[in-house]
Amino acid sequence: MRILIVEDATRLAALLAEALAKHGFASDRAPTLSAANDALAAAAYDAIVLDLGLPDGDGLAWLKRRRSASLPPVLALTARGTLTERVAGLDAGVDDYLTKPFAADEVAARLRALLRRSGPRAAPILSAGPISLDVAARRATVSGATLDLSRRELDLLELLMRRAGAVVSKDAIETALYSFDSEVTPNAVEAIVSRLRKHLDEAGVSGVLHTIRGVGYLLEDRT
Amino acid sequence: MRTRSLGGRLALGLGLVAVLGAFVLLGLVALEYVVGSDEPLTAMQLAHEVADHVVAPLIILLGLVAVAGAMVIRSGLRPLTQAAIDVDRAAQTAPRGVRIDHNALPAEAQPFAAAVNRLLARLDAAAEAQEAFAADAAHELKTPLTILSLELEKLPGEVAKGLKDDVAALSRLVDQLLLLARLDAQSAAETPRESIDPKNIATDLISALAPIALKSSRNLAFEEVGGTTFLGRREAVTAALRNLVENALRATPEGGTVTVIAGPGPRLAVRDEGPGLSPERVAELSKRGVRADHASPSGAGLGLAIVARIMTAHGGALSADAQRRELTLDFNTREGIRQ
């Protein structure tokens, strides 16, 4: 996995590169947007870590200009994680955000999550902690042992694993699991989640599938 | 003594003209009769002549002038009254960038309107400068803090962990001070309000904070009890709710849950499983200048002062219910009706 870090604070960029190396990411550094352009022209990257305030321009404006050319997923670093900034960023094509200061583990986890999401470079085998999911073969395993899951349970697991470490809303699950015309009973999602949780418990991974009551569900991304 | 009303001044001026005019005319008429006629009139006849030919026409003329003058002044001043109404209304709906339309004003009032517009422009510029400063300061302060925390991650042991907590507290304090600076800029020259659904704000915030809460073995939940939309500033409302939720997470023991409640009405509440704050304590903590959260034993501090500021700016209030362990943000719908 090769990452491009676009950050003008060179010491921060060096520390981040060093920390990401421990998580198995190789990274190049670009202190300016023009350096980033050069780097992107010279090599293929799996993801970009982009500071939004750079000496030769605004990171978001740069992204908007570059979006026509296909870019790898972008994790933005921002000093102020305010909502207005976030909305502007998502419009510009930022895939995820981290507010400074951040822990290196968090950057690595977000990058893994970005790479897991569907896309041209989406991993064929997803993993979250001891759980693995072969997307094409529709097979889930825990530490090598196959889980006996129904189609809907597998779909749910895939959805949660693609966004491991983040909350997946109940609405998003309903939309993904059921077609428009099918009748969804109010407790259908709860029932599937509780069956999946039971399967995971039996396989020895308990306490990783959390219910955020009233909002959705979160599968832990333990490493 | 000067009267402030233009109408009053007109009346005074006309009265003065009437008295002076009456005397001058009186003199001229009297002279005419005394010098011009062959046989002098008696005092009685003179008084009669004067009343007929001087006082009566003068009264009629002045009456007409007064009525016409009052009408001219009123219609001349109407653009000023209208301008005041327009500015008041604009200040509530599209607050920043409000200017008086001086083309609609009488020529005499235009220099005044232009001066007021220059002042408004300066106010807007000052607010924008303060916001730009807050953004720059955020960037400048947060980068070294990030470097510090990444360096600390490389150190083993308890001391490093304590220092990391300090960096986190410092970063929170920077966030809160910058938010205060931005709120000050807002109160000088506002930005427009938008319609806010309390459920959206709550679930977005819970989704953002849940991973961090779960890492420290606490959970978040949402309850909907009939929340209704209200007008406000999304960023500020989110910041207020975030402050309450973060305080609640710190006050809640491991394994506990912090619940965000939308409604009833334009209301957001946060329930924790800690000891709870009394209403007196909330009032005390809401004052700006109370020590920051890492220094206060309850885990609340500057945060609540900011929340109180945001609520005041929204025409709402922050209140506490110690029994139910709830802190409530009440948004006044009056703001919505006014528009």
XYZ file of C-alpha atoms in Angstrom:
562
model
C 0.000 0.000 0.000
C 1.496 3.271 -1.101
C 0.281 6.540 0.374
C 0.969 10.143 -0.644
C 1.138 12.539 2.311
C 0.488 16.138 1.221
C 1.417 18.206 4.274
C 3.468 21.406 4.541
C 4.626 20.843 8.116
C 7.607 18.647 7.223
C 8.137 17.334 10.725
C 4.491 16.280 10.980
C 4.727 14.592 7.579
C 7.876 12.716 8.650
C 6.307 11.547 11.925
C 3.188 10.416 10.106
C 5.206 8.530 7.479
C 7.211 6.824 10.211
C 4.078 5.816 12.125
C 2.282 4.595 8.988
C 5.302 2.479 8.055
C 4.694 0.499 11.250
C 1.169 -0.229 9.971
C 2.495 -1.490 6.653
C 1.981 1.629 4.554
C 4.819 2.953 2.408
C 4.516 6.678 1.914
C 5.890 9.570 -0.107
C 5.704 13.161 1.076
C 4.769 16.322 -0.800
C 5.034 19.664 1.011
C 3.073 21.616 -1.619
C 0.258 21.071 -4.086
C 2.615 21.360 -7.051
C 4.852 18.699 -5.495
C 1.727 16.576 -5.068
C 0.913 17.024 -8.768
C 4.421 15.886 -9.674
C 4.218 12.868 -7.365
C 0.816 11.821 -8.742
C 2.162 12.089 -12.288
C 5.152 9.928 -11.430
C 3.617 7.111 -9.371
C 0.378 5.307 -8.540
C -0.922 5.733 -4.994
C -3.567 3.782 -3.103
C -4.648 6.771 -1.046
C -3.814 10.422 -0.367
C -3.525 12.045 3.054
C -4.230 15.719 2.365
C -3.769 18.680 4.688
C -6.356 21.277 3.710
C -4.242 24.377 4.406
C -1.179 24.388 2.151
C 1.221 27.220 1.306
C 0.473 27.230 -2.438
C -3.304 26.954 -2.239
C -6.390 25.486 -0.674
C -6.540 21.685 -0.583
C -10.258 21.558 -1.361
C -9.962 23.796 -4.420
C -7.088 21.641 -5.658
C -9.190 18.486 -5.199
C -12.068 20.009 -7.148
C -9.710 20.808 -10.017
C -8.118 17.338 -9.902
C -11.338 15.363 -9.567
C -11.746 15.077 -13.333
C -8.628 12.932 -13.403
C -9.333 9.831 -11.326
C -7.731 10.213 -7.923
C -7.244 7.573 -5.226
C -9.369 7.950 -2.057
C -8.558 11.084 -0.045
C -8.274 11.358 3.743
C -8.303 15.047 4.653
C -6.500 16.466 7.678
C -8.076 19.600 9.035
C -7.319 21.899 11.927
C -10.970 22.617 12.570
C -13.404 19.776 12.107
C -16.432 21.995 11.794
C -19.442 20.842 9.931
C -19.441 23.564 7.276
C -15.868 22.668 6.404
C -16.850 19.005 6.309
C -19.784 19.550 3.972
C -17.624 21.646 1.618
C -15.023 18.886 1.715
C -17.425 16.069 0.904
C -18.708 18.115 -2.046
C -15.143 18.560 -3.258
C -14.545 14.809 -3.145
C -12.917 14.170 0.228
C -13.652 10.591 1.298
C -12.973 10.942 5.007
C -11.811 13.449 7.596
C -9.531 13.587 10.588
C -9.256 16.579 12.893
C -5.863 17.532 14.306
C -4.463 16.389 16.615
C -4.898 12.719 15.727
C -3.322 9.440 16.781
C -1.266 7.525 14.215
C -3.435 4.427 14.817
C -6.462 6.439 13.816
C -4.893 7.546 10.533
C -3.977 3.938 9.754
C -7.488 2.715 10.638
C -9.153 5.348 8.454
C -6.831 4.546 5.560
C -7.614 0.836 5.871
C -11.327 1.694 5.921
C -10.967 3.847 2.782
C -9.161 1.061 0.962
C -11.829 -1.436 2.033
C -14.660 0.567 0.514
C -15.851 -0.515 -2.861
C -13.984 0.963 -5.801
C -11.533 -0.046 -8.481
C -8.958 -1.027 -5.884
C -11.382 -2.471 -3.334
C -9.877 -5.437 -1.566
C -11.464 -8.783 -2.595
C -11.009 -10.089 0.929
C -12.168 -7.852 3.759
C -10.881 -8.190 7.274
C -11.765 -6.694 10.617
C -9.863 -8.126 13.551
C -10.120 -11.931 13.383
C -13.050 -11.815 10.923
C -12.380 -12.246 7.186
C -14.868 -12.049 4.361
C -14.237 -13.242 0.809
C -16.574 -10.929 -1.073
C -16.686 -12.924 -4.329
C -16.995 -16.373 -2.738
C -19.514 -15.077 -0.145
C -17.641 -16.806 2.649
C -16.902 -15.437 6.119
C -14.358 -16.921 8.472
C -13.178 -16.259 12.026
C -9.550 -17.222 12.522
C -9.902 -19.700 9.636
C -13.175 -21.323 10.771
C -16.116 -20.736 8.404
C -19.206 -18.962 9.767
C -22.541 -20.478 8.748
C -24.399 -17.315 7.704
C -27.571 -16.715 5.699
C -27.491 -14.463 2.624
C -28.836 -11.435 4.503
C -26.478 -12.016 7.426
C -23.548 -12.102 4.992
C -24.764 -8.933 3.254
C -25.003 -7.213 6.626
C -21.546 -8.424 7.652
C -20.072 -7.144 4.372
C -21.710 -3.744 4.866
C -20.427 -3.471 8.424
C -16.940 -4.714 7.484
C -16.596 -2.237 4.627
C -17.232 0.516 7.141
C -15.642 -1.154 10.167
C -14.903 1.297 12.949
C -17.680 3.643 11.822
C -21.397 3.784 12.560
C -23.611 2.349 9.808
C -27.100 3.811 10.106
C -30.145 1.574 10.352
C -31.602 3.323 7.301
C -28.494 2.524 5.263
C -28.753 -1.139 6.293
C -32.436 -1.325 5.358
C -31.718 0.243 1.975
C -28.822 -2.113 1.281
C -30.526 -5.308 2.441
C -34.017 -4.904 1.058
C -35.270 -3.883 -2.353
C -37.601 -0.903 -2.620
C -40.822 -2.859 -2.965
C -40.273 -5.430 -0.254
C -42.086 -4.943 3.026
C -39.595 -4.317 5.826
C -40.959 -4.985 9.281
C -39.743 -2.529 11.911
C -37.670 -5.173 13.685
C -36.243 -6.929 10.623
C -32.825 -5.296 10.873
C -32.666 -5.854 14.635
C -33.419 -9.533 14.105
C -30.656 -10.011 11.514
C -28.172 -8.113 13.665
C -28.959 -10.249 16.690
C -28.584 -13.459 14.637
C -25.247 -12.260 13.245
C -24.121 -11.306 16.740
C -24.999 -14.800 17.970
C -22.952 -16.381 15.154
C -19.992 -14.183 16.047
C -20.359 -15.006 19.758
C -20.374 -18.718 18.977
C -17.249 -18.300 16.872
C -15.531 -16.660 19.844
C -15.636 -12.987 18.801
C -18.007 -11.292 21.200
C -18.466 -7.630 21.965
C -17.343 -6.393 18.530
C -20.772 -5.657 17.042
C -22.172 -2.667 18.922
C -25.698 -1.285 18.824
C -25.851 2.519 18.829
C -29.487 2.675 19.928
C -31.618 4.934 17.767
C -28.832 5.433 15.202
C -27.314 2.227 13.865
C -24.568 -0.339 14.345
C -20.788 -0.393 14.538
C -18.406 -3.290 13.950
C -15.110 -2.794 15.771
C -11.967 -2.584 13.703
C -9.545 -4.245 16.105
C -6.054 -4.952 14.918
C -34.036 74.902 23.400
C -33.924 72.676 20.331
C -36.666 70.246 19.597
C -35.667 66.948 18.025
C -38.667 66.365 15.810
C -38.707 68.003 12.387
C -42.463 68.486 12.762
C -41.940 70.340 16.043
C -39.332 72.562 14.457
C -41.669 73.336 11.570
C -44.442 74.359 13.976
C -42.040 76.522 15.928
C -40.706 78.151 12.738
C -44.169 78.817 11.334
C -45.282 80.317 14.644
C -42.268 82.628 14.575
C -42.962 83.624 10.953
C -46.592 84.327 11.846
C -45.693 86.600 14.746
C -42.963 88.480 12.836
C -45.080 88.723 9.659
C -48.052 89.956 11.617
C -45.980 92.742 13.156
C -44.415 93.816 9.851
C -47.744 93.763 8.017
C -49.379 95.529 10.907
C -46.783 98.290 10.716
C -47.131 98.634 6.931
C -50.923 98.661 6.967
C -51.021 101.117 9.827
C -48.584 103.372 7.975
C -50.735 103.126 4.831
C -53.858 104.149 6.693
C -52.226 106.867 8.760
C -50.152 108.452 5.978
C -52.225 107.540 2.891
C -55.761 108.541 3.927
C -57.171 112.065 4.086
C -59.059 111.733 7.282
C -57.397 109.749 10.091
C -59.227 106.685 11.250
C -60.193 106.093 14.802
C -58.327 103.424 16.765
C -61.450 101.223 16.556
C -61.649 101.495 12.768
C -57.932 100.854 12.461
C -58.186 97.665 14.527
C -61.062 96.493 12.339
C -59.182 97.169 9.113
C -56.090 95.344 10.415
C -58.114 92.329 11.540
C -59.819 92.123 8.145
C -56.849 92.689 5.879
C -53.913 91.370 7.926
C -54.777 88.852 10.629
C -57.404 86.841 8.769
C -55.384 86.270 5.550
C -52.313 85.535 7.635
C -54.126 82.867 9.656
C -55.540 81.226 6.523
C -52.149 81.288 4.803
C -50.326 79.887 7.831
C -52.930 77.172 8.276
C -52.496 76.034 4.673
C -48.689 76.232 4.919
C -48.701 74.208 8.152
C -50.855 71.454 6.657
C -48.817 71.312 3.438
C -45.531 71.459 5.360
C -46.509 68.606 7.666
C -47.494 66.507 4.661
C -44.263 67.240 2.799
C -42.177 66.435 5.853
C -44.037 63.216 6.560
C -43.717 61.980 2.985
C -40.107 63.159 2.894
C -39.296 61.171 6.021
C -41.166 58.020 4.982
C -38.089 56.587 3.175
C -36.130 56.964 6.443
C -38.743 55.059 8.441
C -38.892 52.423 5.716
C -35.087 52.173 5.639
C -35.049 51.541 9.401
C -37.662 48.773 9.028
C -35.718 47.229 6.119
C -32.431 47.240 8.023
C -34.087 45.674 11.084
C -35.659 42.939 8.994
C -32.496 42.307 7.004
C -30.459 42.090 10.197
C -32.538 39.059 11.170
C -32.741 37.174 7.897
C -29.679 37.889 5.766
C -27.564 39.551 8.371
C -24.085 39.979 6.934
C -23.659 42.418 4.057
C -26.717 44.517 4.964
C -26.577 48.053 3.519
C -29.080 50.925 3.470
C -30.428 51.559 -0.029
C -29.516 55.261 -0.174
C -30.981 55.863 -3.620
C -34.436 55.651 -2.040
C -33.592 58.309 0.558
C -33.975 62.101 0.238
C -30.778 63.847 -0.895
C -30.301 65.410 2.556
C -30.268 61.992 4.236
C -27.903 60.372 1.740
C -24.586 61.443 3.324
C -25.873 60.079 6.638
C -26.885 56.767 5.030
C -23.542 56.532 3.259
C -21.730 57.048 6.562
C -23.819 54.327 8.218
C -23.081 51.997 5.278
C -19.354 52.607 5.684
C -19.690 51.715 9.352
C -21.608 48.526 8.503
C -18.915 47.562 5.996
C -16.273 48.013 8.678
C -18.266 45.833 11.079
C -18.529 43.068 8.474
C -14.832 43.337 7.683
C -13.943 43.135 11.380
C -16.101 40.034 11.826
C -14.563 38.408 8.757
C -11.069 39.267 9.955
C -11.823 37.686 13.320
C -13.118 34.530 11.670
C -10.067 34.369 9.412
C -7.876 34.816 12.466
C -9.671 31.974 14.246
C -9.135 29.713 11.228
C -5.446 30.634 10.941
C -4.915 30.257 14.670
C -6.563 26.819 14.558
C -4.179 25.714 11.836
C -1.105 27.199 13.477
C -1.874 25.787 16.930
C -3.140 22.368 15.923
C -0.156 21.359 13.795
C 2.410 21.588 16.620
C -0.067 19.849 18.943
C -0.322 17.001 16.425
C 3.466 16.762 16.191
C 3.644 16.701 19.988
C 1.097 13.910 20.309
C 2.713 11.821 17.541
C 6.084 12.186 19.282
C 4.510 11.179 22.589
C 3.040 8.058 20.975
C 6.577 6.810 20.459
C 7.317 7.006 24.186
C 6.338 4.078 26.425
C 4.911 4.259 29.921
C 2.531 6.087 32.192
C 4.192 9.491 31.927
C 3.668 9.545 28.157
C 0.026 8.595 28.601
C -0.513 11.430 31.071
C 1.172 13.866 28.696
C -1.009 12.629 25.839
C -4.095 13.357 27.921
C -2.699 16.837 28.544
C -2.250 17.392 24.818
C -5.846 16.263 24.246
C -7.084 18.685 26.941
C -5.007 21.510 25.453
C -6.393 20.791 22.007
C -9.953 20.849 23.373
C -9.231 24.186 25.032
C -7.886 25.601 21.742
C -11.067 24.425 19.987
C -13.253 26.084 22.607
C -11.374 29.383 22.573
C -11.565 29.503 18.793
C -15.264 28.758 18.940
C -15.699 31.639 21.399
C -13.779 33.940 19.049
C -16.064 32.908 16.218
C -19.163 33.445 18.343
C -17.933 36.959 19.133
C -17.503 37.588 15.414
C -21.026 36.277 14.847
C -22.539 38.617 17.409
C -20.815 41.580 15.698
C -22.045 40.661 12.225
C -24.203 37.603 11.870
C -24.405 34.936 9.202
C -27.805 33.609 8.076
C -29.777 31.065 10.042
C -30.959 27.795 8.571
C -33.654 25.290 9.381
C -32.280 22.633 11.722
C -33.729 19.202 12.447
C -32.621 18.187 15.964
C -32.684 14.507 14.964
C -30.169 15.099 12.150
C -27.803 17.036 14.379
C -28.009 14.376 17.095
C -27.514 11.314 14.872
C -24.666 12.945 12.897
C -22.882 13.827 16.108
C -23.472 10.384 17.648
C -22.071 8.720 14.514
C -18.972 10.914 14.752
C -18.387 10.366 18.472
C -19.449 6.698 18.832
C -16.093 5.181 17.759
C -14.240 7.296 20.358
C -16.836 6.564 23.052
C -16.688 2.805 22.403
C -12.885 2.886 22.654
C -13.262 4.184 26.207
C -15.939 1.538 26.958
C -18.887 3.907 26.904
C -21.802 3.891 24.499
C -24.078 6.472 22.929
C -27.792 6.272 22.142
C -30.465 8.392 20.539
C -34.113 8.865 21.476
C -36.729 10.695 19.445
C -39.606 12.173 21.452
C -41.185 14.554 18.953
C -38.402 16.966 18.049
C -39.365 19.815 15.718
C -37.165 21.901 13.451
C -35.979 25.353 14.439
C -33.894 28.132 12.912
C -30.285 28.384 13.955
C -26.657 27.988 13.014
C -25.858 24.343 12.413
C -22.194 24.655 13.308
C -22.867 26.435 16.597
C -25.715 24.083 17.588
C -23.516 21.059 16.806
C -20.709 22.578 18.884
C -23.082 23.136 21.824
C -24.419 19.579 21.677
C -20.906 18.185 21.212
C -19.748 19.993 24.356
C -22.599 18.476 26.360
C -22.012 14.968 24.981
C -18.251 15.111 25.604
C -18.815 16.337 29.162
C -21.399 13.583 29.680
C -18.969 10.919 28.378
C -16.359 12.107 30.872
C -18.901 12.058 33.713
C -20.267 8.598 32.855
C -18.505 5.568 34.366
C -17.176 2.766 32.124
C -19.904 0.601 30.662
C -22.416 3.446 30.859
C -24.414 5.066 28.077
C -24.908 8.727 27.192
C -28.289 9.348 25.580
C -29.122 12.245 23.276
C -32.820 13.099 23.138
C -34.482 15.137 20.378
C -37.640 16.908 21.509
C -40.267 17.431 22.592
C -40.411 20.515 20.396
C -37.292 22.466 19.370
C -35.185 20.859 22.069
C -32.107 18.677 22.478
C -31.188 16.992 25.739
C -28.220 14.911 26.900
C -28.642 12.336 29.664
C -25.596 10.816 31.331
C -25.071 8.204 34.008
C -22.811 10.294 36.188
C -23.712 12.126 39.381
C -25.389 14.973 37.452
C -25.060 18.720 37.786
C -27.411 20.807 39.911
C -29.112 23.828 38.284
C -27.038 26.126 40.555
C -23.827 24.471 39.399
C -24.872 24.842 35.747
C -25.579 28.551 36.257
C -22.192 28.976 37.923
C -20.311 27.053 35.243
C -22.080 28.910 32.442
C -20.287 32.124 33.369
C -17.361 32.829 31.112
C -14.093 32.722 32.954
C -14.859 29.709 35.112
C -11.857 27.404 35.003
C -11.459 25.133 32.011
C -12.686 21.551 32.101
C -9.457 19.698 32.774
C -9.062 21.789 35.921
C -12.611 21.475 37.198
C -13.556 18.384 39.202
C -16.946 17.957 37.526
C -15.489 17.683 34.052
C -17.382 20.732 32.806
C -16.169 24.299 32.559
C -15.388 26.676 29.725
C -17.423 24.219 27.663
C -20.668 25.113 29.415
C -19.911 28.837 29.165
C -19.706 28.391 25.402
C -22.897 26.355 25.339
C -24.675 29.111 27.282
C -23.369 31.716 24.824
C -24.613 29.724 21.844
C -28.014 29.272 23.467
C -28.336 32.996 24.210
C -27.469 33.794 20.603
C -30.312 31.470 19.549
C -32.822 33.030 21.935
C -32.820 29.793 23.906
C -31.532 28.511 27.212
C -29.420 25.794 28.814
C -31.016 24.093 31.798
C -30.272 21.158 34.083
C -32.387 18.484 35.701
C -30.228 16.805 38.349
C -32.816 14.099 39.131
C -33.051 12.924 35.539
C -29.342 13.641 34.948
C -30.241 15.711 31.936
C -28.844 18.881 30.450
C -31.321 20.477 28.057
C -30.893 22.886 25.167
C -34.168 24.722 24.607
C -34.368 26.549 21.293
C -36.909 29.316 21.243
C -39.244 29.052 18.267
C -39.939 32.787 18.595
C -36.905 33.214 16.357
C -38.683 31.212 13.702
C -41.986 33.059 13.950
C -40.272 36.416 13.574
C -39.211 35.473 10.061
